[in-house]
Amino acid sequence: MSDGIPEGLIKPEFERRYRKLLGEEYDILLSFMARKPIPSIRLNPMKVDPDWLVAKLEESGWVLEPIPWYEYGYRVRKGPERLGNTEWHQLGLYYVQEAASMIPPVVLSPGPGERVLDLAASPGSKTTQLSEMMRYEGVLVANDVTPDRVDALIANIQRMGSINVIVTLSDGRRAPQFFGEEKFDKVLLDAPCSSLGEVRRSWGALARWSPKSVNKIAKLQLSLAKAAYRVLKKGGVMVYSTCTLEPKENEWVVYNLLKLGAVLEEPQLEGLRWRPGLERWMDWEFGGELRKTMRIYPQDNDTIGFFVALLRKPM
Amino acid sequence: MSEFLAWIREWFGVDLSGFSLVRSGKKRIRLLTKEAAEFYVKDVIRGVYLAKKAPYGYIISVEGSYIIGRGASRHVVELTEEEFRRWMRGEDIAVELPERGVYLVKFGPVFAGSGYYNGKVLRNLVPKSRTVEP
Ligand SMILES: C[S@@+](CC[C@H](N)C(=O)[O-])C[C@H]1O[C@@H](n2cnc3c(N)ncnc32)[C@H](O)[C@@H]1O
């Protein structure tokens, strides 16, 4: 019995691996995976005074709770059923975004005036957040490979009014050829993944999970990560993130970037509970450095699951 | 483009020369920062859709309304909350305004696109995809 998750959805190999990873906590993970995530929104300080909007929403009966790690993020404890169908949403005053998904941009911490690349950007939750963090100054290139998804990205950039964003359509694995080597001060690679962290939103990821599919996607992630690293300037920083808990898609990818000379830095984030990345998993010895990466389990902060690594390219 | 810039200056009293403007298709104009305009890369699109040519001037997008509206000294109409909620559902609003033409719509500090005042009502020019479903 796995607390609400339909019978048969969890494969024996999944259970074996995750029990090994989490021990006693495995059942807690499952119980959180079975719950819908708490809806949350990110206010757009470039379009509205956030205090004014919060007051307005509360006046209409919303109950909001600040998200500690992003100053404009709020969980909606009480609010309309369809957060995407309000005046404020339609005007681009907020974006519906899961609380953990706000973490990678905060860790990347782009400043006004920088050249930033979001290599796998659609539908643009993090692109629009990055653009707002840059106060629409500097240049943000938002790239994706899937034309349909790029349409959604463009619509979100429009709605949020992100006037410093350039949208490109290319295979991220060819980033050095497409953009040129060492072009960006900061790069975000929020990689396509097996989405286990997102099981709270839909069971699909559990149904699709298999060691074979994980290996396949890890290969794509590593190619993307290597390309992202190459377009990063010397001294620049890169964030590698996924919404999955699979070590092969997380620590293994980062471990391979370290072999290229990348250096891990430990993110500093207020009010967030996270676990250090794994030093070893199955046959791999990743080493102690990997403890500087962040494993964010659903049960840690009542969010979806995430993995985040902050890497610097030495001068 | 100079015709558009002159119209914005004349009609709203706003100077957009700090931004970069590009034509998109025959009628549309997009806006982006100068830095983003100068960055060399093969793009799909840059910046945001700002305005579209119309017989009576230009339709201003929601994003355009706040970029222009913040500095506008005329042709901005302030709605009551009740009117604003109806406006956001796509309705025209009966108001009395000094002259016919395009107005930016405002509620408190928030801008909500543009409308055309025909002497009787402010015709709603907000695209359906940006309105609220009842
Ligand atoms: C996890 S999603 C990104 C979510 C996005 N960063 C956000 O916050 O809204 C991963 C994205 O990677 C894109 N993708 C997959 N393969 C890619 C490739 N080879 N190059 C670039 N993007 C790719 C997918 O189309 C998908 O939009």
GROMACS .gro file of C-alpha atoms and ligand atoms in nm:
model
  476
    1MET     CA    1   0.000   0.000   0.000
    2SER     CA    2   0.158   0.323  -0.103
    3ASP     CA    3  -0.057   0.598   0.034
    4GLY     CA    4  -0.283   0.691  -0.253
    5ILE     CA    5  -0.052   0.608  -0.542
    6PRO     CA    6  -0.243   0.367  -0.768
    7GLU     CA    7  -0.153   0.001  -0.722
    8GLY     CA    8   0.105  -0.131  -0.967
    9LEU     CA    9   0.240   0.210  -1.066
   10ILE     CA   10   0.556   0.170  -0.863
   11LYS     CA   11   0.797  -0.072  -1.025
   12PRO     CA   12   0.987  -0.314  -0.798
   13GLU     CA   13   1.320  -0.172  -0.918
   14PHE     CA   14   1.204   0.178  -0.831
   15GLU     CA   15   1.112   0.070  -0.480
   16ARG     CA   16   1.443  -0.113  -0.437
   17ARG     CA   17   1.649   0.189  -0.542
   18TYR     CA   18   1.458   0.449  -0.350
   19ARG     CA   19   1.441   0.242  -0.034
   20LYS     CA   20   1.817   0.214  -0.061
   21LEU     CA   21   1.850   0.589  -0.110
   22LEU     CA   22   1.609   0.695   0.161
   23GLY     CA   23   1.577   0.408   0.406
   24GLU     CA   24   1.292   0.466   0.649
   25GLU     CA   25   1.202   0.787   0.474
   26TYR     CA   26   1.094   0.609   0.158
   27ASP     CA   27   0.735   0.586   0.279
   28ILE     CA   28   0.733   0.954   0.367
   29LEU     CA   29   0.852   1.036   0.015
   30LEU     CA   30   0.567   0.831  -0.128
   31SER     CA   31   0.311   0.993   0.096
   32PHE     CA   32   0.423   1.337  -0.028
   33MET     CA   33   0.431   1.218  -0.386
   34ALA     CA   34   0.067   1.120  -0.347
   35ARG     CA   35  -0.040   1.472  -0.250
   36LYS     CA   36  -0.114   1.756  -0.489
   37PRO     CA   37   0.142   2.036  -0.455
   38ILE     CA   38   0.040   2.359  -0.283
   39PRO     CA   39  -0.039   2.616  -0.553
   40SER     CA   40   0.201   2.907  -0.560
   41ILE     CA   41   0.257   3.227  -0.752
   42ARG     CA   42   0.548   3.458  -0.829
   43LEU     CA   43   0.468   3.828  -0.837
   44ASN     CA   44   0.614   4.049  -1.109
   45PRO     CA   45   0.777   4.348  -0.938
   46MET     CA   46   0.847   4.507  -1.275
   47LYS     CA   47   0.478   4.552  -1.349
   48VAL     CA   48   0.327   4.617  -1.009
   49ASP     CA   49   0.422   4.715  -0.656
   50PRO     CA   50   0.409   4.371  -0.489
   51ASP     CA   51   0.267   4.517  -0.165
   52TRP     CA   52  -0.022   4.669  -0.356
   53LEU     CA   53  -0.101   4.339  -0.527
   54VAL     CA   54  -0.075   4.134  -0.206
   55ALA     CA   55  -0.315   4.376  -0.034
   56LYS     CA   56  -0.553   4.357  -0.328
   57LEU     CA   57  -0.551   3.976  -0.334
   58GLU     CA   58  -0.601   3.955   0.042
   59GLU     CA   59  -0.886   4.201   0.017
   60SER     CA   60  -1.053   3.954  -0.221
   61GLY     CA   61  -1.019   3.673   0.033
   62TRP     CA   62  -0.692   3.511  -0.079
   63VAL     CA   63  -0.469   3.373   0.193
   64LEU     CA   64  -0.104   3.407   0.098
   65GLU     CA   65   0.205   3.276   0.269
   66PRO     CA   66   0.548   3.411   0.170
   67ILE     CA   67   0.796   3.161   0.024
   68PRO     CA   68   1.115   3.217   0.226
   69TRP     CA   69   1.364   3.168  -0.059
   70TYR     CA   70   1.221   3.412  -0.314
   71GLU     CA   71   1.098   3.748  -0.199
   72TYR     CA   72   0.818   3.769  -0.456
   73GLY     CA   73   0.700   3.408  -0.419
   74TYR     CA   74   0.381   3.318  -0.230
   75ARG     CA   75   0.193   2.998  -0.163
   76VAL     CA   76  -0.177   3.038  -0.215
   77ARG     CA   77  -0.339   2.877   0.089
   78LYS     CA   78  -0.678   3.006  -0.017
   79GLY     CA   79  -0.763   3.151  -0.355
   80PRO     CA   80  -0.954   3.091  -0.676
   81GLU     CA   81  -0.967   2.744  -0.827
   82ARG     CA   82  -0.813   2.867  -1.154
   83LEU     CA   83  -0.516   3.087  -1.070
   84GLY     CA   84  -0.458   3.134  -1.442
   85ASN     CA   85  -0.797   3.297  -1.493
   86THR     CA   86  -0.781   3.619  -1.294
   87GLU     CA   87  -0.735   3.981  -1.402
   88TRP     CA   88  -0.395   3.990  -1.233
   89HIS     CA   89  -0.269   3.679  -1.406
   90GLN     CA   90  -0.391   3.796  -1.745
   91LEU     CA   91  -0.215   4.129  -1.699
   92GLY     CA   92   0.113   3.954  -1.617
   93LEU     CA   93   0.125   4.067  -1.255
   94TYR     CA   94   0.196   3.713  -1.140
   95TYR     CA   95   0.306   3.378  -1.280
   96VAL     CA   96   0.176   3.046  -1.147
   97GLN     CA   97   0.495   2.864  -1.054
   98GLU     CA   98   0.573   2.587  -0.809
   99ALA     CA   99   0.775   2.707  -0.510
  100ALA     CA  100   1.074   2.477  -0.575
  101SER     CA  101   1.091   2.589  -0.938
  102MET     CA  102   1.179   2.940  -0.813
  103ILE     CA  103   1.504   2.807  -0.662
  104PRO     CA  104   1.736   2.767  -0.966
  105PRO     CA  105   1.709   3.135  -1.073
  106VAL     CA  106   1.774   3.245  -0.713
  107VAL     CA  107   2.084   3.024  -0.701
  108LEU     CA  108   2.203   3.159  -1.037
  109SER     CA  109   2.133   3.511  -0.912
  110PRO     CA  110   2.169   3.706  -1.237
  111GLY     CA  111   2.243   4.074  -1.206
  112PRO     CA  112   2.141   4.366  -1.426
  113GLY     CA  113   2.385   4.411  -1.710
  114GLU     CA  114   2.488   4.047  -1.743
  115ARG     CA  115   2.458   3.821  -2.046
  116VAL     CA  116   2.258   3.521  -1.942
  117LEU     CA  117   2.150   3.206  -2.126
  118ASP     CA  118   1.854   2.986  -2.032
  119LEU     CA  119   1.933   2.686  -2.249
  120ALA     CA  120   1.616   2.477  -2.202
  121ALA     CA  121   1.371   2.755  -2.136
  122SER     CA  122   1.015   2.662  -2.235
  123PRO     CA  123   0.755   2.741  -2.109
  124GLY     CA  124   0.951   3.022  -1.947
  125SER     CA  125   0.879   3.011  -1.573
  126LYS     CA  126   1.245   3.059  -1.499
  127THR     CA  127   1.312   3.283  -1.801
  128THR     CA  128   1.058   3.539  -1.685
  129GLN     CA  129   1.182   3.514  -1.326
  130LEU     CA  130   1.543   3.567  -1.441
  131SER     CA  131   1.440   3.863  -1.655
  132GLU     CA  132   1.267   4.024  -1.357
  133MET     CA  133   1.567   3.956  -1.133
  134MET     CA  134   1.777   4.138  -1.394
  135ARG     CA  135   1.527   4.425  -1.379
  136TYR     CA  136   1.501   4.398  -1.759
  137GLU     CA  137   1.863   4.509  -1.790
  138GLY     CA  138   2.137   4.312  -1.962
  139VAL     CA  139   2.053   4.039  -2.210
  140LEU     CA  140   1.873   3.711  -2.148
  141VAL     CA  141   1.868   3.453  -2.426
  142ALA     CA  142   1.592   3.195  -2.386
  143ASN     CA  143   1.641   2.885  -2.597
  144ASP     CA  144   1.444   2.566  -2.652
  145VAL     CA  145   1.442   2.296  -2.914
  146THR     CA  146   1.069   2.226  -2.940
  147PRO     CA  147   0.878   2.468  -3.165
  148ASP     CA  148   0.541   2.414  -2.991
  149ARG     CA  149   0.695   2.477  -2.655
  150VAL     CA  150   0.868   2.788  -2.787
  151ASP     CA  151   0.521   2.929  -2.865
  152ALA     CA  152   0.429   2.893  -2.498
  153LEU     CA  153   0.760   3.057  -2.404
  154ILE     CA  154   0.690   3.353  -2.631
  155ALA     CA  155   0.339   3.393  -2.487
  156ASN     CA  156   0.473   3.397  -2.131
  157ILE     CA  157   0.749   3.645  -2.216
  158GLN     CA  158   0.481   3.868  -2.368
  159ARG     CA  159   0.248   3.839  -2.071
  160MET     CA  160   0.521   3.911  -1.817
  161GLY     CA  161   0.661   4.194  -2.033
  162SER     CA  162   1.019   4.063  -2.039
  163ILE     CA  163   1.171   4.321  -2.273
  164ASN     CA  164   1.533   4.209  -2.238
  165VAL     CA  165   1.470   3.856  -2.368
  166ILE     CA  166   1.573   3.709  -2.704
  167VAL     CA  167   1.412   3.378  -2.799
  168THR     CA  168   1.612   3.124  -2.997
  169LEU     CA  169   1.519   2.783  -3.132
  170SER     CA  170   1.807   2.538  -3.140
  171ASP     CA  171   1.929   2.206  -3.009
  172GLY     CA  172   2.109   2.293  -2.686
  173ARG     CA  173   2.367   2.023  -2.752
  174ARG     CA  174   2.496   2.244  -3.031
  175ALA     CA  175   2.510   2.559  -2.817
  176PRO     CA  176   2.884   2.628  -2.881
  177GLN     CA  177   2.824   2.621  -3.257
  178PHE     CA  178   2.502   2.821  -3.230
  179PHE     CA  179   2.606   3.089  -2.980
  180GLY     CA  180   2.985   3.070  -2.987
  181GLU     CA  181   3.225   2.961  -2.711
  182GLU     CA  182   3.244   3.153  -2.380
  183LYS     CA  183   2.967   3.401  -2.460
  184PHE     CA  184   2.768   3.420  -2.135
  185ASP     CA  185   2.831   3.539  -1.778
  186LYS     CA  186   2.567   3.301  -1.648
  187VAL     CA  187   2.394   2.994  -1.785
  188LEU     CA  188   2.091   2.808  -1.655
  189LEU     CA  189   2.039   2.453  -1.769
  190ASP     CA  190   1.704   2.341  -1.631
  191ALA     CA  191   1.729   2.012  -1.807
  192PRO     CA  192   1.462   1.782  -1.949
  193CYS     CA  193   1.441   1.493  -1.703
  194SER     CA  194   1.245   1.193  -1.582
  195SER     CA  195   1.038   1.438  -1.372
  196LEU     CA  196   1.011   1.221  -1.060
  197GLY     CA  197   0.996   1.540  -0.856
  198GLU     CA  198   0.679   1.625  -1.044
  199VAL     CA  199   0.490   1.310  -0.953
  200ARG     CA  200   0.284   1.529  -0.721
  201ARG     CA  201   0.141   1.693  -1.031
  202SER     CA  202   0.083   1.379  -1.235
  203TRP     CA  203   0.149   1.007  -1.203
  204GLY     CA  204   0.290   0.995  -1.556
  205ALA     CA  205   0.653   1.012  -1.447
  206LEU     CA  206   0.614   0.706  -1.225
  207ALA     CA  207   0.454   0.510  -1.505
  208ARG     CA  208   0.732   0.603  -1.748
  209TRP     CA  209   1.020   0.547  -1.505
  210SER     CA  210   1.269   0.271  -1.589
  211PRO     CA  211   1.645   0.236  -1.549
  212LYS     CA  212   1.673   0.236  -1.926
  213SER     CA  213   1.481   0.560  -1.974
  214VAL     CA  214   1.686   0.722  -1.696
  215ASN     CA  215   2.010   0.625  -1.868
  216LYS     CA  216   1.888   0.760  -2.198
  217ILE     CA  217   1.788   1.095  -2.058
  218ALA     CA  218   2.109   1.119  -1.852
  219LYS     CA  219   2.305   1.096  -2.174
  220LEU     CA  220   2.109   1.386  -2.323
  221GLN     CA  221   2.153   1.584  -2.000
  222LEU     CA  222   2.528   1.535  -2.003
  223SER     CA  223   2.555   1.651  -2.365
  224LEU     CA  224   2.346   1.957  -2.280
  225ALA     CA  225   2.550   2.026  -1.966
  226LYS     CA  226   2.880   2.004  -2.153
  227ALA     CA  227   2.751   2.240  -2.421
  228ALA     CA  228   2.622   2.482  -2.154
  229TYR     CA  229   2.961   2.476  -1.986
  230ARG     CA  230   3.138   2.557  -2.312
  231VAL     CA  231   2.932   2.870  -2.380
  232LEU     CA  232   3.003   2.998  -2.029
  233LYS     CA  233   3.273   3.267  -1.997
  234LYS     CA  234   3.577   3.200  -1.780
  235GLY     CA  235   3.487   3.304  -1.427
  236GLY     CA  236   3.117   3.266  -1.510
  237VAL     CA  237   2.866   3.054  -1.321
  238MET     CA  238   2.619   2.796  -1.432
  239VAL     CA  239   2.325   2.628  -1.261
  240TYR     CA  240   2.231   2.274  -1.350
  241SER     CA  241   1.886   2.180  -1.225
  242THR     CA  242   1.630   1.906  -1.272
  243CYS     CA  243   1.294   1.822  -1.121
  244THR     CA  244   1.397   1.466  -1.056
  245LEU     CA  245   1.566   1.272  -0.777
  246GLU     CA  246   1.756   1.026  -0.996
  247PRO     CA  247   2.129   1.027  -0.910
  248LYS     CA  248   2.222   0.936  -1.266
  249GLU     CA  249   2.046   1.249  -1.393
  250ASN     CA  250   2.187   1.466  -1.117
  251GLU     CA  251   2.512   1.388  -0.936
  252TRP     CA  252   2.643   1.177  -1.225
  253VAL     CA  253   2.600   1.468  -1.471
  254VAL     CA  254   2.764   1.716  -1.233
  255TYR     CA  255   3.046   1.472  -1.157
  256ASN     CA  256   3.123   1.462  -1.528
  257LEU     CA  257   3.132   1.841  -1.544
  258LEU     CA  258   3.384   1.847  -1.261
  259LYS     CA  259   3.607   1.633  -1.481
  260LEU     CA  260   3.605   1.921  -1.732
  261GLY     CA  261   3.738   2.156  -1.467
  262ALA     CA  262   3.411   2.299  -1.334
  263VAL     CA  263   3.417   2.390  -0.965
  264LEU     CA  264   3.118   2.341  -0.737
  265GLU     CA  265   3.003   2.622  -0.510
  266GLU     CA  266   2.766   2.582  -0.220
  267PRO     CA  267   2.442   2.776  -0.268
  268GLN     CA  268   2.325   3.000   0.015
  269LEU     CA  269   1.949   3.011   0.047
  270GLU     CA  270   1.730   3.145   0.324
  271GLY     CA  271   1.462   2.929   0.473
  272LEU     CA  272   1.506   2.626   0.248
  273ARG     CA  273   1.568   2.272   0.375
  274TRP     CA  274   1.784   2.062   0.148
  275ARG     CA  275   2.015   1.760   0.167
  276PRO     CA  276   2.369   1.745   0.035
  277GLY     CA  277   2.413   1.561  -0.294
  278LEU     CA  278   2.526   1.198  -0.290
  279GLU     CA  279   2.895   1.110  -0.265
  280ARG     CA  280   2.833   0.769  -0.411
  281TRP     CA  281   2.554   0.574  -0.578
  282MET     CA  282   2.556   0.220  -0.710
  283ASP     CA  283   2.897   0.171  -0.873
  284TRP     CA  284   2.989   0.538  -0.885
  285GLU     CA  285   3.214   0.726  -0.645
  286PHE     CA  286   3.132   1.090  -0.704
  287GLY     CA  287   3.339   1.225  -0.416
  288GLY     CA  288   3.281   1.466  -0.129
  289GLU     CA  289   3.256   1.775  -0.351
  290LEU     CA  290   2.912   1.659  -0.459
  291ARG     CA  291   2.787   1.741  -0.110
  292LYS     CA  292   2.773   2.102  -0.231
  293THR     CA  293   2.482   2.020  -0.461
  294MET     CA  294   2.125   2.041  -0.334
  295ARG     CA  295   1.879   1.754  -0.316
  296ILE     CA  296   1.538   1.890  -0.237
  297TYR     CA  297   1.288   1.620  -0.148
  298PRO     CA  298   0.913   1.688  -0.158
  299GLN     CA  299   0.890   1.627   0.218
  300ASP     CA  300   1.162   1.881   0.301
  301ASN     CA  301   0.963   2.196   0.224
  302ASP     CA  302   0.635   2.054   0.095
  303THR     CA  303   0.725   2.131  -0.267
  304ILE     CA  304   0.788   1.921  -0.575
  305GLY     CA  305   1.131   1.751  -0.577
  306PHE     CA  306   1.434   1.930  -0.725
  307PHE     CA  307   1.807   1.899  -0.769
  308VAL     CA  308   2.025   2.210  -0.806
  309ALA     CA  309   2.400   2.248  -0.859
  310LEU     CA  310   2.597   2.574  -0.881
  311LEU     CA  311   2.919   2.550  -1.084
  312ARG     CA  312   3.190   2.798  -1.168
  313LYS     CA  313   3.424   2.792  -1.465
  314PRO     CA  314   3.770   2.888  -1.333
  315MET     CA  315   3.947   3.193  -1.476
  316MET     CA  316   0.853   5.385  -3.729
  317SER     CA  317   0.907   5.760  -3.702
  318GLU     CA  318   0.536   5.807  -3.769
  319PHE     CA  319   0.457   5.578  -3.476
  320LEU     CA  320   0.704   5.751  -3.245
  321ALA     CA  321   0.560   6.088  -3.338
  322TRP     CA  322   0.208   5.962  -3.272
  323ILE     CA  323   0.307   5.831  -2.926
  324ARG     CA  324   0.474   6.162  -2.845
  325GLU     CA  325   0.183   6.367  -2.967
  326TRP     CA  326  -0.103   6.156  -2.833
  327PHE     CA  327   0.034   6.045  -2.494
  328GLY     CA  328   0.326   6.283  -2.440
  329VAL     CA  329   0.571   5.994  -2.415
  330ASP     CA  330   0.918   5.958  -2.562
  331LEU     CA  331   1.016   5.598  -2.640
  332SER     CA  332   1.363   5.678  -2.769
  333GLY     CA  333   1.524   5.490  -2.477
  334PHE     CA  334   1.398   5.162  -2.627
  335SER     CA  335   1.450   4.980  -2.949
  336LEU     CA  336   1.148   4.930  -3.176
  337VAL     CA  337   1.117   4.681  -3.456
  338ARG     CA  338   0.855   4.616  -3.716
  339SER     CA  339   0.695   4.273  -3.716
  340GLY     CA  340   0.489   4.199  -4.025
  341LYS     CA  341   0.305   4.487  -4.190
  342LYS     CA  342   0.119   4.636  -3.899
  343ARG     CA  343   0.280   4.530  -3.574
  344ILE     CA  344   0.554   4.695  -3.373
  345ARG     CA  345   0.762   4.522  -3.106
  346LEU     CA  346   0.966   4.681  -2.829
  347LEU     CA  347   1.282   4.567  -2.654
  348THR     CA  348   1.578   4.711  -2.467
  349LYS     CA  349   1.864   4.856  -2.669
  350GLU     CA  350   2.105   4.605  -2.521
  351ALA     CA  351   1.887   4.313  -2.630
  352ALA     CA  352   1.857   4.465  -2.978
  353GLU     CA  353   2.233   4.487  -3.014
  354PHE     CA  354   2.314   4.130  -2.909
  355TYR     CA  355   2.402   3.926  -3.214
  356VAL     CA  356   2.229   3.586  -3.237
  357LYS     CA  357   1.994   3.416  -3.480
  358ASP     CA  358   1.662   3.470  -3.304
  359VAL     CA  359   1.302   3.363  -3.343
  360ILE     CA  360   1.172   3.678  -3.182
  361ARG     CA  361   1.289   3.953  -2.944
  362GLY     CA  362   1.111   4.164  -2.686
  363VAL     CA  363   0.736   4.212  -2.668
  364TYR     CA  364   0.453   4.309  -2.902
  365LEU     CA  365   0.376   4.674  -2.834
  366ALA     CA  366   0.129   4.814  -3.085
  367LYS     CA  367  -0.063   4.755  -3.406
  368LYS     CA  368  -0.167   5.004  -3.671
  369ALA     CA  369  -0.539   5.079  -3.682
  370PRO     CA  370  -0.747   5.331  -3.883
  371TYR     CA  371  -0.775   5.555  -3.575
  372GLY     CA  372  -0.410   5.540  -3.467
  373TYR     CA  373  -0.258   5.237  -3.295
  374ILE     CA  374  -0.393   4.960  -3.075
  375ILE     CA  375  -0.165   4.939  -2.772
  376SER     CA  376  -0.102   4.596  -2.621
  377VAL     CA  377  -0.133   4.526  -2.247
  378GLU     CA  378   0.247   4.546  -2.216
  379GLY     CA  379   0.249   4.863  -2.425
  380SER     CA  380  -0.010   5.017  -2.195
  381TYR     CA  381   0.217   4.995  -1.894
  382ILE     CA  382   0.538   5.088  -2.078
  383ILE     CA  383   0.372   5.396  -2.227
  384GLY     CA  384   0.114   5.452  -1.954
  385ARG     CA  385   0.361   5.514  -1.673
  386GLY     CA  386   0.484   5.827  -1.844
  387ALA     CA  387   0.165   5.931  -2.022
  388SER     CA  388   0.028   6.277  -1.952
  389ARG     CA  389  -0.297   6.241  -2.148
  390HIS     CA  390  -0.541   5.990  -2.298
  391VAL     CA  391  -0.535   5.758  -2.001
  392VAL     CA  392  -0.867   5.657  -1.852
  393GLU     CA  393  -0.895   5.551  -1.492
  394LEU     CA  394  -1.168   5.291  -1.427
  395THR     CA  395  -1.346   5.205  -1.105
  396GLU     CA  396  -1.289   4.854  -0.972
  397GLU     CA  397  -1.630   4.744  -1.095
  398GLU     CA  398  -1.561   4.882  -1.444
  399PHE     CA  399  -1.213   4.730  -1.444
  400ARG     CA  400  -1.346   4.381  -1.365
  401ARG     CA  401  -1.595   4.413  -1.653
  402TRP     CA  402  -1.321   4.549  -1.882
  403MET     CA  403  -1.108   4.246  -1.806
  404ARG     CA  404  -1.395   4.022  -1.913
  405GLY     CA  405  -1.377   4.190  -2.252
  406GLU     CA  406  -1.669   4.433  -2.216
  407ASP     CA  407  -1.690   4.783  -2.361
  408ILE     CA  408  -1.734   5.052  -2.097
  409ALA     CA  409  -1.968   5.351  -2.117
  410VAL     CA  410  -1.768   5.656  -2.014
  411GLU     CA  411  -1.744   6.023  -2.103
  412LEU     CA  412  -1.408   6.130  -2.236
  413PRO     CA  413  -1.277   6.457  -2.381
  414GLU     CA  414  -1.227   6.338  -2.739
  415ARG     CA  415  -1.247   6.035  -2.967
  416GLY     CA  416  -0.944   5.813  -3.005
  417VAL     CA  417  -0.724   5.558  -2.830
  418TYR     CA  418  -0.701   5.558  -2.451
  419LEU     CA  419  -0.484   5.355  -2.217
  420VAL     CA  420  -0.679   5.189  -1.940
  421LYS     CA  421  -0.577   5.211  -1.578
  422PHE     CA  422  -0.698   5.079  -1.246
  423GLY     CA  423  -0.499   5.199  -0.944
  424PRO     CA  424  -0.133   5.152  -1.042
  425VAL     CA  425  -0.220   4.879  -1.294
  426PHE     CA  426  -0.248   4.923  -1.671
  427ALA     CA  427  -0.488   4.707  -1.868
  428GLY     CA  428  -0.437   4.759  -2.240
  429SER     CA  429  -0.613   5.011  -2.459
  430GLY     CA  430  -0.955   5.103  -2.588
  431TYR     CA  431  -1.103   5.316  -2.863
  432TYR     CA  432  -1.345   5.587  -2.751
  433ASN     CA  433  -1.606   5.648  -3.020
  434GLY     CA  434  -1.789   5.928  -2.842
  435LYS     CA  435  -2.016   5.689  -2.651
  436VAL     CA  436  -1.825   5.388  -2.521
  437LEU     CA  437  -1.469   5.281  -2.476
  438ARG     CA  438  -1.439   4.988  -2.715
  439ASN     CA  439  -1.238   4.707  -2.566
  440LEU     CA  440  -0.918   4.631  -2.763
  441VAL     CA  441  -0.774   4.373  -2.524
  442PRO     CA  442  -0.725   4.043  -2.711
  443LYS     CA  443  -0.952   3.763  -2.594
  444SER     CA  444  -0.656   3.553  -2.484
  445ARG     CA  445  -0.575   3.819  -2.224
  446THR     CA  446  -0.925   3.856  -2.080
  447VAL     CA  447  -1.081   3.663  -1.793
  448GLU     CA  448  -1.334   3.391  -1.869
  449PRO     CA  449  -1.662   3.429  -1.679
  450LIG     C1  450   1.227   2.101  -1.752
  450LIG     S1  451   1.178   2.172  -1.903
  450LIG     C2  452   1.227   2.340  -1.882
  450LIG     C3  453   1.136   2.421  -1.796
  450LIG     C4  454   1.168   2.568  -1.800
  450LIG     N1  455   1.307   2.593  -1.765
  450LIG     C5  456   1.079   2.650  -1.712
  450LIG     O1  457   1.119   2.681  -1.598
  450LIG     O2  458   0.967   2.687  -1.754
  450LIG     C6  459   1.297   2.113  -2.015
  450LIG     C7  460   1.292   2.174  -2.154
  450LIG     O3  461   1.403   2.123  -2.228
  450LIG     C8  462   1.370   2.125  -2.363
  450LIG     N2  463   1.467   2.042  -2.436
  450LIG     C9  464   1.470   1.908  -2.454
  450LIG     N3  465   1.575   1.872  -2.529
  450LIG    C10  466   1.641   1.986  -2.560
  450LIG    C11  467   1.757   2.015  -2.638
  450LIG     N4  468   1.826   1.918  -2.698
  450LIG     N5  469   1.795   2.144  -2.650
  450LIG    C12  470   1.726   2.243  -2.589
  450LIG     N6  471   1.615   2.221  -2.515
  450LIG    C13  472   1.574   2.094  -2.501
  450LIG    C14  473   1.226   2.075  -2.365
  450LIG     O4  474   1.160   2.115  -2.482
  450LIG    C15  475   1.170   2.142  -2.237
  450LIG     O5  476   1.103   2.259  -2.271
   0.00000   0.00000   0.00000
